[in-house]
């Protein structure tokens, strides 16, 4: 298994514009019709695939996102959906967004049961904040052979702020850091550095191994609403 690609991308998956009433001054596209693309690269900058997102519906402060996952050659691997909820003082992102493109590709034709804890963001980030952990548990049935996998997102904190430029534009971002743990027999641990921008979401994400070496990164390559 290529564990270096089975990492939380919050690409996987963490991006949003404001709710119409401006009640969700948040870090995820919360506007129907918003579209964005996250492209994944290896440590040498070689493209390894991309994920296209579209906010297809907003109902009672719950946004539904459709995701299309593509490989390095642009071939569609699968299409899926997950929800983002705006309530109280936080944004809650469906734990299923923790499932990376490699996992979807590997297990899309198997019987998979998923449970977990959603990813939460306060509506207002501040340097020094500690954020709640999140996790996803998978029970996999492969032709009668049962396996389990756990992905944990721990030690989440807001480190600093900076401006960053990607093919989608230049954005003022908070920089978050956290540890991603993948347990499937053995435990694999990664350090994540992530740039998030208000009204946009994730702009860039870098994944490092235990030795502190970059092994992959993802960045926002398209955004429209």
PDB file of N, CA and C in Angstrom, residues 7-99:
ATOM      1  N   UNK A   7      -3.101   9.937   2.916  1.00  0.00           N
ATOM      2  CA  UNK A   7      -2.925  10.893   3.991  1.00  0.00           C
ATOM      3  C   UNK A   7      -4.079  11.872   3.928  1.00  0.00           C
ATOM      4  N   UNK A   8      -4.450  12.389   5.076  1.00  0.00           N
ATOM      5  CA  UNK A   8      -5.515  13.381   5.097  1.00  0.00           C
ATOM      6  C   UNK A   8      -5.118  14.555   4.237  1.00  0.00           C
ATOM      7  N   UNK A   9      -5.920  14.893   3.250  1.00  0.00           N
ATOM      8  CA  UNK A   9      -5.624  16.003   2.356  1.00  0.00           C
ATOM      9  C   UNK A   9      -6.573  17.153   2.599  1.00  0.00           C
ATOM     10  N   UNK A  10      -7.433  16.989   3.384  1.00  0.00           N
ATOM     11  CA  UNK A  10      -8.393  18.025   3.682  1.00  0.00           C
ATOM     12  C   UNK A  10      -8.624  18.895   2.486  1.00  0.00           C
ATOM     13  N   UNK A  11      -8.081  18.187   1.486  1.00  0.00           N
ATOM     14  CA  UNK A  11      -8.210  18.470   0.147  1.00  0.00           C
ATOM     15  C   UNK A  11      -9.247  18.293  -0.235  1.00  0.00           C
ATOM     16  N   UNK A  12      -8.010  17.280   1.745  1.00  0.00           N
ATOM     17  CA  UNK A  12      -8.810  16.834   1.197  1.00  0.00           C
ATOM     18  C   UNK A  12      -9.855  17.492   1.476  1.00  0.00           C
ATOM     19  N   UNK A  13      -9.578  18.716   1.093  1.00  0.00           N
ATOM     20  CA  UNK A  13     -10.902  18.677   1.265  1.00  0.00           C
ATOM     21  C   UNK A  13     -11.401  19.699   2.216  1.00  0.00           C
ATOM     22  N   UNK A  14     -10.694  20.846   2.473  1.00  0.00           N
ATOM     23  CA  UNK A  14     -11.246  21.833   3.384  1.00  0.00           C
ATOM     24  C   UNK A  14     -11.283  23.206   2.723  1.00  0.00           C
ATOM     25  N   UNK A  15     -12.425  23.662   2.179  1.00  0.00           N
ATOM     26  CA  UNK A  15     -12.503  24.898   1.391  1.00  0.00           C
ATOM     27  C   UNK A  15     -13.937  25.509   1.366  1.00  0.00           C
ATOM     28  N   UNK A  16     -14.299  26.882   1.605  1.00  0.00           N
ATOM     29  CA  UNK A  16     -15.674  27.453   1.586  1.00  0.00           C
ATOM     30  C   UNK A  16     -15.902  28.971   1.482  1.00  0.00           C
ATOM     31  N   UNK A  17     -16.794  29.620   0.456  1.00  0.00           N
ATOM     32  CA  UNK A  17     -17.212  31.010   0.541  1.00  0.00           C
ATOM     33  C   UNK A  17     -18.309  31.223   1.577  1.00  0.00           C
ATOM     34  N   UNK A  18     -18.635  32.448   1.873  1.00  0.00           N
ATOM     35  CA  UNK A  18     -19.530  32.775   2.977  1.00  0.00           C
ATOM     36  C   UNK A  18     -20.976  32.433   2.662  1.00  0.00           C
ATOM     37  N   UNK A  19     -21.758  32.152   3.723  1.00  0.00           N
ATOM     38  CA  UNK A  19     -23.194  31.971   3.580  1.00  0.00           C
ATOM     39  C   UNK A  19     -23.810  33.300   3.177  1.00  0.00           C
ATOM     40  N   UNK A  20     -24.928  33.241   2.454  1.00  0.00           N
ATOM     41  CA  UNK A  20     -25.536  34.465   1.935  1.00  0.00           C
ATOM     42  C   UNK A  20     -25.801  35.494   3.025  1.00  0.00           C
ATOM     43  N   UNK A  21     -26.257  35.044   4.184  1.00  0.00           N
ATOM     44  CA  UNK A  21     -26.556  35.978   5.271  1.00  0.00           C
ATOM     45  C   UNK A  21     -25.305  36.347   6.073  1.00  0.00           C
ATOM     46  N   UNK A  22     -24.137  35.862   5.616  1.00  0.00           N
ATOM     47  CA  UNK A  22     -22.863  36.152   6.290  1.00  0.00           C
ATOM     48  C   UNK A  22     -22.849  35.621   7.720  1.00  0.00           C
ATOM     49  N   UNK A  23     -23.618  34.559   7.961  1.00  0.00           N
ATOM     50  CA  UNK A  23     -23.621  33.976   9.303  1.00  0.00           C
ATOM     51  C   UNK A  23     -22.493  32.974   9.475  1.00  0.00           C
ATOM     52  N   UNK A  24     -21.896  32.535   8.371  1.00  0.00           N
ATOM     53  CA  UNK A  24     -20.790  31.566   8.428  1.00  0.00           C
ATOM     54  C   UNK A  24     -19.543  32.191   7.830  1.00  0.00           C
ATOM     55  N   UNK A  25     -18.918  33.033   8.612  1.00  0.00           N
ATOM     56  CA  UNK A  25     -17.675  33.669   8.167  1.00  0.00           C
ATOM     57  C   UNK A  25     -16.565  32.640   8.318  1.00  0.00           C
ATOM     58  N   UNK A  26     -16.597  31.630   7.391  1.00  0.00           N
ATOM     59  CA  UNK A  26     -15.893  30.389   7.659  1.00  0.00           C
ATOM     60  C   UNK A  26     -14.821  30.071   6.634  1.00  0.00           C
ATOM     61  N   UNK A  27     -14.266  28.886   6.799  1.00  0.00           N
ATOM     62  CA  UNK A  27     -13.145  28.438   5.995  1.00  0.00           C
ATOM     63  C   UNK A  27     -13.550  27.239   5.143  1.00  0.00           C
ATOM     64  N   UNK A  28     -14.597  27.465   4.330  1.00  0.00           N
ATOM     65  CA  UNK A  28     -15.100  26.450   3.418  1.00  0.00           C
ATOM     66  C   UNK A  28     -16.095  27.116   2.464  1.00  0.00           C
ATOM     67  N   UNK A  29     -16.191  26.725   1.118  1.00  0.00           N
ATOM     68  CA  UNK A  29     -17.097  27.401   0.186  1.00  0.00           C
ATOM     69  C   UNK A  29     -18.556  27.102   0.472  1.00  0.00           C
ATOM     70  N   UNK A  30     -19.240  28.001   1.113  1.00  0.00           N
ATOM     71  CA  UNK A  30     -20.620  27.778   1.533  1.00  0.00           C
ATOM     72  C   UNK A  30     -21.574  28.582   0.659  1.00  0.00           C
ATOM     73  N   UNK A  31     -21.442  28.427  -0.647  1.00  0.00           N
ATOM     74  CA  UNK A  31     -22.298  29.129  -1.598  1.00  0.00           C
ATOM     75  C   UNK A  31     -22.654  28.176  -2.729  1.00  0.00           C
ATOM     76  N   UNK A  32     -23.955  27.988  -2.965  1.00  0.00           N
ATOM     77  CA  UNK A  32     -24.380  27.050  -3.989  1.00  0.00           C
ATOM     78  C   UNK A  32     -23.808  27.434  -5.350  1.00  0.00           C
ATOM     79  N   UNK A  33     -23.247  26.455  -6.051  1.00  0.00           N
ATOM     80  CA  UNK A  33     -22.628  26.696  -7.346  1.00  0.00           C
ATOM     81  C   UNK A  33     -21.126  26.938  -7.279  1.00  0.00           C
ATOM     82  N   UNK A  34     -20.581  27.154  -6.087  1.00  0.00           N
ATOM     83  CA  UNK A  34     -19.135  27.354  -5.956  1.00  0.00           C
ATOM     84  C   UNK A  34     -18.397  26.097  -6.433  1.00  0.00           C
ATOM     85  N   UNK A  35     -17.305  26.309  -7.155  1.00  0.00           N
ATOM     86  CA  UNK A  35     -16.515  25.192  -7.663  1.00  0.00           C
ATOM     87  C   UNK A  35     -15.036  25.451  -7.406  1.00  0.00           C
ATOM     88  N   UNK A  36     -14.308  24.397  -7.085  1.00  0.00           N
ATOM     89  CA  UNK A  36     -12.876  24.554  -6.868  1.00  0.00           C
ATOM     90  C   UNK A  36     -12.168  23.238  -7.129  1.00  0.00           C
ATOM     91  N   UNK A  37     -10.857  23.315  -7.296  1.00  0.00           N
ATOM     92  CA  UNK A  37     -10.073  22.145  -7.640  1.00  0.00           C
ATOM     93  C   UNK A  37      -8.807  22.104  -6.797  1.00  0.00           C
ATOM     94  N   UNK A  38      -8.524  20.941  -6.228  1.00  0.00           N
ATOM     95  CA  UNK A  38      -7.293  20.700  -5.477  1.00  0.00           C
ATOM     96  C   UNK A  38      -6.455  19.697  -6.270  1.00  0.00           C
ATOM     97  N   UNK A  39      -5.204  20.076  -6.588  1.00  0.00           N
ATOM     98  CA  UNK A  39      -4.313  19.188  -7.339  1.00  0.00           C
ATOM     99  C   UNK A  39      -3.231  18.646  -6.411  1.00  0.00           C
ATOM    100  N   UNK A  40      -2.956  17.352  -6.532  1.00  0.00           N
ATOM    101  CA  UNK A  40      -2.006  16.660  -5.665  1.00  0.00           C
ATOM    102  C   UNK A  40      -0.701  16.393  -6.409  1.00  0.00           C
ATOM    103  N   UNK A  41       0.430  16.627  -5.731  1.00  0.00           N
ATOM    104  CA  UNK A  41       1.745  16.455  -6.333  1.00  0.00           C
ATOM    105  C   UNK A  41       2.630  15.608  -5.426  1.00  0.00           C
ATOM    106  N   UNK A  42       3.635  14.934  -6.022  1.00  0.00           N
ATOM    107  CA  UNK A  42       4.627  14.259  -5.191  1.00  0.00           C
ATOM    108  C   UNK A  42       5.684  15.267  -4.753  1.00  0.00           C
ATOM    109  N   UNK A  43       6.691  14.807  -4.021  1.00  0.00           N
ATOM    110  CA  UNK A  43       7.674  15.736  -3.460  1.00  0.00           C
ATOM    111  C   UNK A  43       8.488  16.462  -4.523  1.00  0.00           C
ATOM    112  N   UNK A  44       8.540  15.897  -5.735  1.00  0.00           N
ATOM    113  CA  UNK A  44       9.298  16.520  -6.816  1.00  0.00           C
ATOM    114  C   UNK A  44       8.437  17.445  -7.679  1.00  0.00           C
ATOM    115  N   UNK A  45       7.156  17.582  -7.310  1.00  0.00           N
ATOM    116  CA  UNK A  45       6.264  18.463  -8.058  1.00  0.00           C
ATOM    117  C   UNK A  45       5.568  17.803  -9.227  1.00  0.00           C
ATOM    118  N   UNK A  46       5.627  16.463  -9.315  1.00  0.00           N
ATOM    119  CA  UNK A  46       4.936  15.750 -10.383  1.00  0.00           C
ATOM    120  C   UNK A  46       3.476  15.555 -10.003  1.00  0.00           C
ATOM    121  N   UNK A  47       2.580  15.925 -10.909  1.00  0.00           N
ATOM    122  CA  UNK A  47       1.145  15.815 -10.651  1.00  0.00           C
ATOM    123  C   UNK A  47       0.747  14.357 -10.495  1.00  0.00           C
ATOM    124  N   UNK A  48      -0.031  14.073  -9.446  1.00  0.00           N
ATOM    125  CA  UNK A  48      -0.472  12.710  -9.186  1.00  0.00           C
ATOM    126  C   UNK A  48      -1.987  12.565  -9.221  1.00  0.00           C
ATOM    127  N   UNK A  49      -2.687  13.637  -9.529  1.00  0.00           N
ATOM    128  CA  UNK A  49      -4.136  13.591  -9.626  1.00  0.00           C
ATOM    129  C   UNK A  49      -4.742  14.885  -9.139  1.00  0.00           C
ATOM    130  N   UNK A  50      -6.059  15.004  -9.280  1.00  0.00           N
ATOM    131  CA  UNK A  50      -6.747  16.176  -8.750  1.00  0.00           C
ATOM    132  C   UNK A  50      -8.173  15.819  -8.353  1.00  0.00           C
ATOM    133  N   UNK A  51      -8.747  16.663  -7.514  1.00  0.00           N
ATOM    134  CA  UNK A  51     -10.125  16.488  -7.064  1.00  0.00           C
ATOM    135  C   UNK A  51     -10.896  17.757  -7.383  1.00  0.00           C
ATOM    136  N   UNK A  52     -12.014  17.614  -8.087  1.00  0.00           N
ATOM    137  CA  UNK A  52     -12.884  18.747  -8.409  1.00  0.00           C
ATOM    138  C   UNK A  52     -14.084  18.736  -7.466  1.00  0.00           C
ATOM    139  N   UNK A  53     -14.398  19.903  -6.910  1.00  0.00           N
ATOM    140  CA  UNK A  53     -15.484  20.036  -5.937  1.00  0.00           C
ATOM    141  C   UNK A  53     -16.540  21.003  -6.468  1.00  0.00           C
ATOM    142  N   UNK A  54     -17.797  20.728  -6.145  1.00  0.00           N
ATOM    143  CA  UNK A  54     -18.882  21.655  -6.468  1.00  0.00           C
ATOM    144  C   UNK A  54     -19.910  21.620  -5.352  1.00  0.00           C
ATOM    145  N   UNK A  55     -20.308  22.813  -4.877  1.00  0.00           N
ATOM    146  CA  UNK A  55     -21.370  22.902  -3.881  1.00  0.00           C
ATOM    147  C   UNK A  55     -22.690  22.782  -4.637  1.00  0.00           C
ATOM    148  N   UNK A  56     -23.354  21.643  -4.514  1.00  0.00           N
ATOM    149  CA  UNK A  56     -24.545  21.366  -5.311  1.00  0.00           C
ATOM    150  C   UNK A  56     -25.844  21.800  -4.641  1.00  0.00           C
ATOM    151  N   UNK A  57     -25.812  21.948  -3.298  1.00  0.00           N
ATOM    152  CA  UNK A  57     -27.050  22.301  -2.602  1.00  0.00           C
ATOM    153  C   UNK A  57     -26.736  22.865  -1.217  1.00  0.00           C
ATOM    154  N   UNK A  58     -27.545  23.839  -0.789  1.00  0.00           N
ATOM    155  CA  UNK A  58     -27.481  24.325   0.588  1.00  0.00           C
ATOM    156  C   UNK A  58     -28.886  24.294   1.155  1.00  0.00           C
ATOM    157  N   UNK A  59     -29.054  23.593   2.257  1.00  0.00           N
ATOM    158  CA  UNK A  59     -30.364  23.443   2.862  1.00  0.00           C
ATOM    159  C   UNK A  59     -30.227  23.545   4.376  1.00  0.00           C
ATOM    160  N   UNK A  60     -30.822  24.584   4.958  1.00  0.00           N
ATOM    161  CA  UNK A  60     -30.821  24.750   6.417  1.00  0.00           C
ATOM    162  C   UNK A  60     -29.409  24.693   6.991  1.00  0.00           C
ATOM    163  N   UNK A  61     -28.507  25.475   6.380  1.00  0.00           N
ATOM    164  CA  UNK A  61     -27.113  25.594   6.835  1.00  0.00           C
ATOM    165  C   UNK A  61     -26.288  24.324   6.657  1.00  0.00           C
ATOM    166  N   UNK A  62     -26.745  23.428   5.774  1.00  0.00           N
ATOM    167  CA  UNK A  62     -25.954  22.249   5.411  1.00  0.00           C
ATOM    168  C   UNK A  62     -25.638  22.328   3.923  1.00  0.00           C
ATOM    169  N   UNK A  63     -24.351  22.384   3.589  1.00  0.00           N
ATOM    170  CA  UNK A  63     -23.914  22.416   2.197  1.00  0.00           C
ATOM    171  C   UNK A  63     -23.509  21.010   1.766  1.00  0.00           C
ATOM    172  N   UNK A  64     -23.997  20.586   0.604  1.00  0.00           N
ATOM    173  CA  UNK A  64     -23.619  19.295   0.034  1.00  0.00           C
ATOM    174  C   UNK A  64     -22.606  19.524  -1.072  1.00  0.00           C
ATOM    175  N   UNK A  65     -21.463  18.842  -0.967  1.00  0.00           N
ATOM    176  CA  UNK A  65     -20.415  18.969  -1.966  1.00  0.00           C
ATOM    177  C   UNK A  65     -20.281  17.681  -2.764  1.00  0.00           C
ATOM    178  N   UNK A  66     -20.271  17.818  -4.076  1.00  0.00           N
ATOM    179  CA  UNK A  66     -19.995  16.691  -4.957  1.00  0.00           C
ATOM    180  C   UNK A  66     -18.524  16.734  -5.330  1.00  0.00           C
ATOM    181  N   UNK A  67     -17.847  15.608  -5.229  1.00  0.00           N
ATOM    182  CA  UNK A  67     -16.428  15.547  -5.566  1.00  0.00           C
ATOM    183  C   UNK A  67     -16.205  14.548  -6.699  1.00  0.00           C
ATOM    184  N   UNK A  68     -15.396  14.944  -7.669  1.00  0.00           N
ATOM    185  CA  UNK A  68     -14.957  14.064  -8.743  1.00  0.00           C
ATOM    186  C   UNK A  68     -13.456  13.871  -8.586  1.00  0.00           C
ATOM    187  N   UNK A  69     -13.027  12.616  -8.463  1.00  0.00           N
ATOM    188  CA  UNK A  69     -11.630  12.312  -8.194  1.00  0.00           C
ATOM    189  C   UNK A  69     -10.985  11.753  -9.460  1.00  0.00           C
ATOM    190  N   UNK A  70      -9.856  12.357  -9.869  1.00  0.00           N
ATOM    191  CA  UNK A  70      -9.177  11.996 -11.114  1.00  0.00           C
ATOM    192  C   UNK A  70      -7.745  11.546 -10.834  1.00  0.00           C
ATOM    193  N   UNK A  71      -7.232  10.641 -11.665  1.00  0.00           N
ATOM    194  CA  UNK A  71      -5.846  10.219 -11.516  1.00  0.00           C
ATOM    195  C   UNK A  71      -4.921  11.173 -12.261  1.00  0.00           C
ATOM    196  N   UNK A  72      -3.633  10.844 -12.310  1.00  0.00           N
ATOM    197  CA  UNK A  72      -2.631  11.735 -12.908  1.00  0.00           C
ATOM    198  C   UNK A  72      -2.875  11.971 -14.400  1.00  0.00           C
ATOM    199  N   UNK A  73      -3.549  11.021 -15.067  1.00  0.00           N
ATOM    200  CA  UNK A  73      -3.807  11.149 -16.499  1.00  0.00           C
ATOM    201  C   UNK A  73      -5.147  11.808 -16.797  1.00  0.00           C
ATOM    202  N   UNK A  74      -5.849  12.224 -15.739  1.00  0.00           N
ATOM    203  CA  UNK A  74      -7.139  12.885 -15.929  1.00  0.00           C
ATOM    204  C   UNK A  74      -8.308  11.932 -16.044  1.00  0.00           C
ATOM    205  N   UNK A  75      -8.086  10.640 -15.769  1.00  0.00           N
ATOM    206  CA  UNK A  75      -9.175   9.660 -15.815  1.00  0.00           C
ATOM    207  C   UNK A  75      -9.935   9.691 -14.495  1.00  0.00           C
ATOM    208  N   UNK A  76     -11.268   9.771 -14.579  1.00  0.00           N
ATOM    209  CA  UNK A  76     -12.070   9.811 -13.368  1.00  0.00           C
ATOM    210  C   UNK A  76     -12.019   8.476 -12.635  1.00  0.00           C
ATOM    211  N   UNK A  77     -11.726   8.539 -11.326  1.00  0.00           N
ATOM    212  CA  UNK A  77     -11.680   7.344 -10.491  1.00  0.00           C
ATOM    213  C   UNK A  77     -13.057   7.063  -9.901  1.00  0.00           C
ATOM    214  N   UNK A  78     -13.665   8.104  -9.325  1.00  0.00           N
ATOM    215  CA  UNK A  78     -14.984   7.942  -8.721  1.00  0.00           C
ATOM    216  C   UNK A  78     -15.583   9.315  -8.428  1.00  0.00           C
ATOM    217  N   UNK A  79     -16.864   9.320  -8.104  1.00  0.00           N
ATOM    218  CA  UNK A  79     -17.586  10.522  -7.687  1.00  0.00           C
ATOM    219  C   UNK A  79     -18.246  10.232  -6.347  1.00  0.00           C
ATOM    220  N   UNK A  80     -18.189  11.195  -5.444  1.00  0.00           N
ATOM    221  CA  UNK A  80     -18.798  10.996  -4.132  1.00  0.00           C
ATOM    222  C   UNK A  80     -19.331  12.322  -3.609  1.00  0.00           C
ATOM    223  N   UNK A  81     -19.994  12.290  -2.457  1.00  0.00           N
ATOM    224  CA  UNK A  81     -20.539  13.495  -1.838  1.00  0.00           C
ATOM    225  C   UNK A  81     -20.244  13.494  -0.346  1.00  0.00           C
ATOM    226  N   UNK A  82     -20.166  14.676   0.235  1.00  0.00           N
ATOM    227  CA  UNK A  82     -20.136  14.806   1.693  1.00  0.00           C
ATOM    228  C   UNK A  82     -20.747  16.144   2.074  1.00  0.00           C
ATOM    229  N   UNK A  83     -21.076  16.309   3.362  1.00  0.00           N
ATOM    230  CA  UNK A  83     -21.765  17.508   3.846  1.00  0.00           C
ATOM    231  C   UNK A  83     -20.863  18.361   4.725  1.00  0.00           C
ATOM    232  N   UNK A  84     -21.135  19.665   4.688  1.00  0.00           N
ATOM    233  CA  UNK A  84     -20.496  20.630   5.582  1.00  0.00           C
ATOM    234  C   UNK A  84     -21.624  21.377   6.280  1.00  0.00           C
ATOM    235  N   UNK A  85     -21.586  21.433   7.610  1.00  0.00           N
ATOM    236  CA  UNK A  85     -22.661  22.039   8.388  1.00  0.00           C
ATOM    237  C   UNK A  85     -22.171  23.283   9.103  1.00  0.00           C
ATOM    238  N   UNK A  86     -22.960  24.353   9.012  1.00  0.00           N
ATOM    239  CA  UNK A  86     -22.667  25.600   9.710  1.00  0.00           C
ATOM    240  C   UNK A  86     -23.683  25.754  10.838  1.00  0.00           C
ATOM    241  N   UNK A  87     -23.194  25.692  12.076  1.00  0.00           N
ATOM    242  CA  UNK A  87     -24.106  25.873  13.204  1.00  0.00           C
ATOM    243  C   UNK A  87     -23.346  26.365  14.422  1.00  0.00           C
ATOM    244  N   UNK A  88     -24.022  27.151  15.240  1.00  0.00           N
ATOM    245  CA  UNK A  88     -23.369  27.687  16.424  1.00  0.00           C
ATOM    246  C   UNK A  88     -22.167  28.528  16.052  1.00  0.00           C
ATOM    247  N   UNK A  89     -21.042  28.268  16.685  1.00  0.00           N
ATOM    248  CA  UNK A  89     -19.822  29.018  16.422  1.00  0.00           C
ATOM    249  C   UNK A  89     -18.814  28.241  15.603  1.00  0.00           C
ATOM    250  N   UNK A  90     -19.275  27.189  14.910  1.00  0.00           N
ATOM    251  CA  UNK A  90     -18.308  26.370  14.189  1.00  0.00           C
ATOM    252  C   UNK A  90     -18.851  25.843  12.861  1.00  0.00           C
ATOM    253  N   UNK A  91     -17.903  25.366  12.053  1.00  0.00           N
ATOM    254  CA  UNK A  91     -18.195  24.661  10.814  1.00  0.00           C
ATOM    255  C   UNK A  91     -17.804  23.205  11.032  1.00  0.00           C
ATOM    256  N   UNK A  92     -18.689  22.278  10.676  1.00  0.00           N
ATOM    257  CA  UNK A  92     -18.437  20.851  10.857  1.00  0.00           C
ATOM    258  C   UNK A  92     -18.381  20.180   9.491  1.00  0.00           C
ATOM    259  N   UNK A  93     -17.249  19.546   9.188  1.00  0.00           N
ATOM    260  CA  UNK A  93     -17.028  18.903   7.893  1.00  0.00           C
ATOM    261  C   UNK A  93     -17.117  17.395   8.056  1.00  0.00           C
ATOM    262  N   UNK A  94     -17.939  16.763   7.227  1.00  0.00           N
ATOM    263  CA  UNK A  94     -18.175  15.321   7.285  1.00  0.00           C
ATOM    264  C   UNK A  94     -16.840  14.563   7.341  1.00  0.00           C
ATOM    265  N   UNK A  95     -16.728  13.634   8.299  1.00  0.00           N
ATOM    266  CA  UNK A  95     -15.487  12.860   8.450  1.00  0.00           C
ATOM    267  C   UNK A  95     -15.128  12.086   7.187  1.00  0.00           C
ATOM    268  N   UNK A  96     -16.117  11.805   6.313  1.00  0.00           N
ATOM    269  CA  UNK A  96     -15.827  11.060   5.077  1.00  0.00           C
ATOM    270  C   UNK A  96     -14.903  11.834   4.151  1.00  0.00           C
ATOM    271  N   UNK A  97     -14.774  13.169   4.383  1.00  0.00           N
ATOM    272  CA  UNK A  97     -13.839  13.951   3.575  1.00  0.00           C
ATOM    273  C   UNK A  97     -12.391  13.580   3.881  1.00  0.00           C
ATOM    274  N   UNK A  98     -12.156  12.831   4.970  1.00  0.00           N
ATOM    275  CA  UNK A  98     -10.807  12.377   5.301  1.00  0.00           C
ATOM    276  C   UNK A  98     -10.331  11.254   4.382  1.00  0.00           C
ATOM    277  N   UNK A  99     -11.229  10.693   3.596  1.00  0.00           N
ATOM    278  CA  UNK A  99     -10.864   9.575   2.728  1.00  0.00           C
ATOM    279  C   UNK A  99     -10.193  10.123   1.479  1.00  0.00           C
TER     280      UNK A  99
END
